[in-house]
Amino acid sequence: MIFYKNQVLIKTYDDLINDINNFYEVNLVIRDLNSYDIFLKIIVAILNKIDVILIDSDFTAREIESLGLLEENLLLVKKVTKKHVKDVSDLKRRLLNSQDWSLTLYTSGTTGIPKKVTHNFRNVTRNVKIADKFSSNVWGFAFNPTHIAGIQVFFQALLNLNPIIDIFDKPRDIVIEEIKENGITNISATSTYYRLMGPFNFKCVSVQMLTSGGEKFDLDTINKLKICFPNAKVRNIYASTEAGTIFTTQGDLFVVPRELRSKIKISNGELLLKSELIGKISSDLDEWYPTGDIVEIIESEPLKIKFLCRKNEMINVGGYKVNPLEVEEIVRLYDGVKDVLVYGKKNSVLGTILCADIVAQKDISEKDIKEYLNGKLQKFKVPRIINFVESLTTTKTGKIKR
């Protein structure tokens, strides 16, 4: 039974048990290139109640220092107590009985300096669903393994003894090939990751569930995915490194569950979460934690909300507030546009003007785009400068970097 597979490595669950039983020390700061090594070290750390920190393998010395770590921290190890794991059932039982263990991660975001967040095992796995009906799932792993979304997918697969097929940061054609070859049934990824699968001229019938989180999931992308994955349900998740998964929906409108109504509120359009939902962070928490997400209330009863954008992503153009995600959604609807990034650029007259970097799948002119947008957006929302680029820069978690 496969536990982990990428293009060069295959590890079964028996291999995993063997590797666990032959592990002698754990790095207190886990920084590996190989996802399997990360997963292995996390498991050993849990079994031995060793708190660990996860950081990206490509962090520079300066970035590591900005996180409050030193190079010598990366060399610290702790000896593990030999605790023989008999089989996968024994492993699962021990993990589910874990208590005193914590995992520290850093927010990725699309802007700003990463923030330190610490979760215990119960918190990071609170949305993991374990049941016989999930035993035949095959997970396409499409998140960075050192970030909260990747960790949650890892635990969802591990605690149901599912195979993990690594399709993170792979070319489109390889991803499609891996899905078909391995009969992948579940994929969780960012909206940007799914858009990079275009052109949407393929079909993968094995996939039963597509989940997106970490970014706004637009309806156009959802509808395109439903054509390429005809047997898949599509779920949109609101989650963060600080809180984990909070809401889920099948479109772009989230109905707040009754049990969470007392734990969220909206102030000046910003979503606030009760501090009890938040992991331990590097700064002191008030009763309410500001998420930085701007939402619109669609209905009051039941409470139904729509996520608009991040608070720090709003662009001031001549005194008008522009939501770049709104403009991007409209631009993507133009035939031949694969993806787009809208951003502000300093201007001596208006203070800031809108610009757009567009990845096109066929010949499109700046004039074509502007004429199209003039009939669909207010003038101040139409980008003044349009650049056609080969690709957009993404963050370490696969989101568009703003």
Coordinates of C-alpha atoms in Angstrom, one line a residue, residues 18-273:
N18 CA 10.4 0.8 9.0
D19 CA 11.8 4.3 8.6
I20 CA 10.0 5.5 11.8
N21 CA 11.5 2.6 13.8
N22 CA 15.0 3.3 12.5
F23 CA 14.9 7.1 13.2
Y24 CA 17.3 8.2 16.0
E25 CA 17.0 12.0 16.2
V26 CA 14.7 14.8 15.1
N27 CA 15.7 18.3 13.9
L28 CA 13.9 20.9 16.1
V29 CA 13.7 23.0 12.9
I30 CA 12.5 20.9 10.0
R31 CA 13.8 22.3 6.7
D32 CA 13.9 19.6 3.9
L33 CA 13.5 19.6 0.2
N34 CA 11.8 16.2 0.2
S35 CA 8.2 16.1 1.3
Y36 CA 8.5 12.5 2.5
D37 CA 11.3 13.5 4.8
I38 CA 9.2 16.3 6.2
F39 CA 6.3 13.9 6.8
L40 CA 8.5 11.3 8.4
K41 CA 10.1 13.8 10.8
I42 CA 6.7 15.2 11.8
I43 CA 5.4 11.7 12.6
V44 CA 8.5 10.8 14.7
A45 CA 8.3 14.2 16.5
I46 CA 4.7 13.5 17.4
L47 CA 5.4 10.0 18.7
N48 CA 8.2 11.4 20.9
K49 CA 6.4 14.6 21.9
I50 CA 9.1 16.8 20.4
D51 CA 7.8 20.3 19.4
V52 CA 9.1 21.3 16.0
I53 CA 9.2 24.3 13.7
L54 CA 8.6 24.0 9.9
I55 CA 10.3 26.4 7.5
D56 CA 10.8 26.4 3.7
S57 CA 13.9 24.8 2.4
D58 CA 14.7 27.8 0.2
F59 CA 14.6 30.4 2.9
T60 CA 17.7 32.5 2.7
A61 CA 19.9 33.3 5.8
R62 CA 18.4 36.8 5.9
E63 CA 14.8 35.4 5.8
I64 CA 15.7 32.9 8.5
E65 CA 17.1 35.8 10.7
S66 CA 13.9 37.8 10.1
L67 CA 11.9 34.9 11.5
G68 CA 13.8 35.2 14.8
L69 CA 15.9 32.1 14.0
L70 CA 19.7 31.7 13.7
E71 CA 21.6 29.4 11.5
E72 CA 22.7 27.4 14.5
N73 CA 19.0 26.8 15.3
L74 CA 18.8 24.7 12.1
L75 CA 21.4 22.3 13.5
L76 CA 19.6 21.6 16.8
V77 CA 18.5 18.0 17.2
K78 CA 16.8 15.9 19.9
K79 CA 17.4 12.2 20.4
V80 CA 14.2 10.1 20.1
T81 CA 13.1 7.4 22.5
K82 CA 12.9 4.1 20.8
K83 CA 9.2 3.2 20.6
H84 CA 8.6 0.4 18.2
V85 CA 5.6 0.9 16.0
K86 CA 4.1 -2.5 15.1
D87 CA 2.0 -1.6 12.1
V88 CA -0.2 1.1 10.5
S89 CA -3.0 0.5 13.0
D90 CA -0.6 1.0 15.9
L91 CA 0.7 4.2 14.3
K92 CA -2.8 5.6 13.7
R93 CA -3.8 4.8 17.3
R94 CA -0.7 6.5 18.8
L95 CA -1.1 9.6 16.6
L96 CA -4.8 9.9 17.6
N97 CA -3.9 9.7 21.3
S98 CA -1.2 12.4 20.9
Q99 CA -1.5 15.2 23.5
D100 CA 1.6 17.2 24.3
W101 CA 2.9 18.2 20.9
S102 CA 3.0 21.4 19.0
L103 CA 4.0 22.5 15.5
T104 CA 5.1 26.0 14.7
L105 CA 4.7 27.4 11.1
Y106 CA 5.0 30.8 9.5
T107 CA 2.2 32.5 7.6
S108 CA 3.0 32.8 3.9
G109 CA 0.4 35.3 2.8
T110 CA 0.9 37.3 -0.4
T111 CA 2.4 40.4 1.2
G112 CA 4.3 41.3 4.3
I113 CA 6.7 39.5 6.7
P114 CA 5.7 36.0 7.8
K115 CA 4.1 35.6 11.2
K116 CA 4.9 32.8 13.7
V117 CA 1.9 30.6 14.6
T118 CA 1.9 27.5 16.9
H119 CA -0.7 24.8 16.8
N120 CA -1.1 21.7 18.9
F121 CA -2.0 18.3 17.4
R122 CA -5.7 18.6 18.2
N123 CA -6.0 22.0 16.6
V124 CA -4.2 21.2 13.4
T125 CA -6.3 18.0 12.9
R126 CA -9.6 19.3 14.1
N127 CA -11.1 19.2 10.6
V128 CA -9.7 15.8 9.7
K129 CA -12.5 13.3 8.9
I130 CA -11.8 9.7 9.6
A131 CA -14.2 6.9 8.4
D132 CA -14.3 3.8 6.3
K133 CA -15.8 5.7 3.4
F134 CA -12.5 7.7 3.0
S135 CA -10.3 4.5 3.0
S136 CA -10.2 4.4 -0.8
N137 CA -9.2 8.0 -1.3
V138 CA -6.0 8.8 -3.3
W139 CA -4.7 12.3 -2.5
G140 CA -3.1 14.6 -5.0
F141 CA -0.8 16.6 -2.8
A142 CA -0.7 20.1 -4.3
F143 CA 0.3 22.3 -1.4
N144 CA 3.7 23.2 0.1
P145 CA 4.3 20.7 2.8
T146 CA 5.7 23.3 5.2
H147 CA 2.4 25.3 5.3
I148 CA -0.8 24.7 7.2
A149 CA -2.9 23.6 4.1
G150 CA -0.3 21.0 3.2
I151 CA -0.1 19.8 6.8
Q152 CA -3.9 19.4 7.0
V153 CA -4.0 17.4 3.7
F154 CA -1.1 15.2 5.0
F155 CA -3.0 14.4 8.2
Q156 CA -6.3 13.8 6.3
A157 CA -4.5 11.2 4.1
L158 CA -2.3 9.7 6.8
L159 CA -5.1 9.1 9.4
N160 CA -7.2 7.4 6.7
L161 CA -4.1 5.4 5.4
N162 CA -4.5 6.9 1.9
P163 CA -1.8 7.3 -0.7
I164 CA -0.2 10.7 -1.2
I165 CA 0.7 11.5 -4.8
D166 CA 3.0 14.6 -4.9
I167 CA 1.8 17.0 -7.7
F168 CA 3.0 20.3 -6.0
D169 CA 5.0 22.7 -8.2
K170 CA 4.8 20.4 -11.2
P171 CA 4.2 21.3 -14.9
R172 CA 0.6 21.1 -16.1
D173 CA 1.0 18.1 -18.3
I174 CA 2.8 16.2 -15.6
V175 CA 0.0 16.9 -13.1
I176 CA -2.7 15.7 -15.5
E177 CA -0.6 12.5 -16.3
E178 CA -0.1 11.8 -12.5
I179 CA -3.8 12.2 -11.8
K180 CA -4.7 9.7 -14.5
E181 CA -1.9 7.2 -13.9
N182 CA -2.5 7.1 -10.1
G183 CA -6.3 7.3 -10.1
I184 CA -6.2 10.4 -7.9
T185 CA -9.6 11.0 -6.2
N186 CA -9.0 14.1 -4.1
I187 CA -7.1 17.3 -4.8
S188 CA -6.7 20.3 -2.5
A189 CA -4.9 23.4 -4.0
T190 CA -5.0 27.1 -4.4
S191 CA -7.1 28.8 -7.0
T192 CA -3.9 29.9 -8.8
Y193 CA -2.8 26.2 -9.0
Y194 CA -6.1 25.3 -10.7
R195 CA -5.9 28.2 -13.1
L196 CA -2.4 27.0 -14.1
M197 CA -4.1 23.8 -15.3
G198 CA -5.5 25.7 -18.3
P199 CA -6.2 25.3 -21.1
F200 CA -9.1 23.3 -19.8
N201 CA -9.3 20.8 -22.7
F202 CA -8.8 17.5 -20.7
K203 CA -10.9 15.2 -18.7
C204 CA -9.9 13.4 -15.4
V205 CA -12.7 11.0 -14.4
S206 CA -11.1 9.5 -11.3
V207 CA -11.3 12.8 -9.3
Q208 CA -14.2 12.9 -6.9
M209 CA -13.4 16.0 -4.8
L210 CA -11.6 19.3 -5.7
T211 CA -11.0 21.7 -2.8
S212 CA -9.6 25.2 -3.0
G213 CA -8.3 27.4 -0.2
G214 CA -5.9 30.2 0.6
E215 CA -7.2 32.5 -2.1
K216 CA -10.5 33.8 -3.4
F217 CA -12.0 31.0 -5.6
D218 CA -13.8 32.6 -8.5
L219 CA -16.9 31.1 -10.2
D220 CA -15.4 31.0 -13.6
T221 CA -12.5 28.8 -12.5
I222 CA -15.0 26.6 -10.6
N223 CA -17.1 26.1 -13.7
K224 CA -14.1 25.3 -15.9
L225 CA -13.0 22.7 -13.4
K226 CA -16.4 21.0 -13.4
I227 CA -16.0 20.4 -17.1
C228 CA -12.5 18.9 -16.8
F229 CA -13.4 16.9 -13.7
P230 CA -16.9 15.8 -14.5
N231 CA -17.3 13.4 -11.5
A232 CA -15.9 15.8 -8.9
K233 CA -17.6 17.9 -6.3
V234 CA -16.0 21.3 -5.9
R235 CA -15.5 22.8 -2.4
N236 CA -14.3 26.3 -1.5
I237 CA -12.6 26.6 1.9
Y238 CA -11.9 29.6 4.0
A239 CA -8.8 28.9 6.1
S240 CA -5.7 30.5 7.4
T241 CA -2.4 29.6 9.0
E242 CA -3.6 31.2 12.2
A243 CA -6.9 29.4 12.5
G244 CA -6.9 26.4 10.1
T245 CA -10.1 25.6 8.2
I246 CA -13.2 27.7 9.3
F247 CA -15.8 27.6 6.5
T248 CA -16.6 25.5 3.5
T249 CA -19.0 26.0 0.6
Q250 CA -19.5 24.7 -3.0
G251 CA -19.5 28.2 -4.6
D252 CA -18.3 31.6 -3.5
L253 CA -20.9 32.3 -0.8
F254 CA -20.2 30.9 2.7
V255 CA -23.0 30.2 5.2
V256 CA -21.7 30.6 8.7
P257 CA -22.7 27.5 10.8
R258 CA -24.8 28.2 13.9
E259 CA -22.1 26.9 16.2
L260 CA -19.7 29.5 14.9
R261 CA -22.1 32.5 14.9
S262 CA -20.9 33.6 18.4
K263 CA -17.2 33.2 17.4
I264 CA -17.2 35.6 14.4
K265 CA -18.2 39.1 13.8
I266 CA -17.8 41.7 11.0
S267 CA -16.5 45.2 11.8
N268 CA -16.1 47.8 9.1
G269 CA -16.4 45.0 6.5
E270 CA -13.5 43.0 8.1
L271 CA -14.0 39.5 9.4
L272 CA -13.0 39.0 13.0
L273 CA -12.5 35.6 14.7

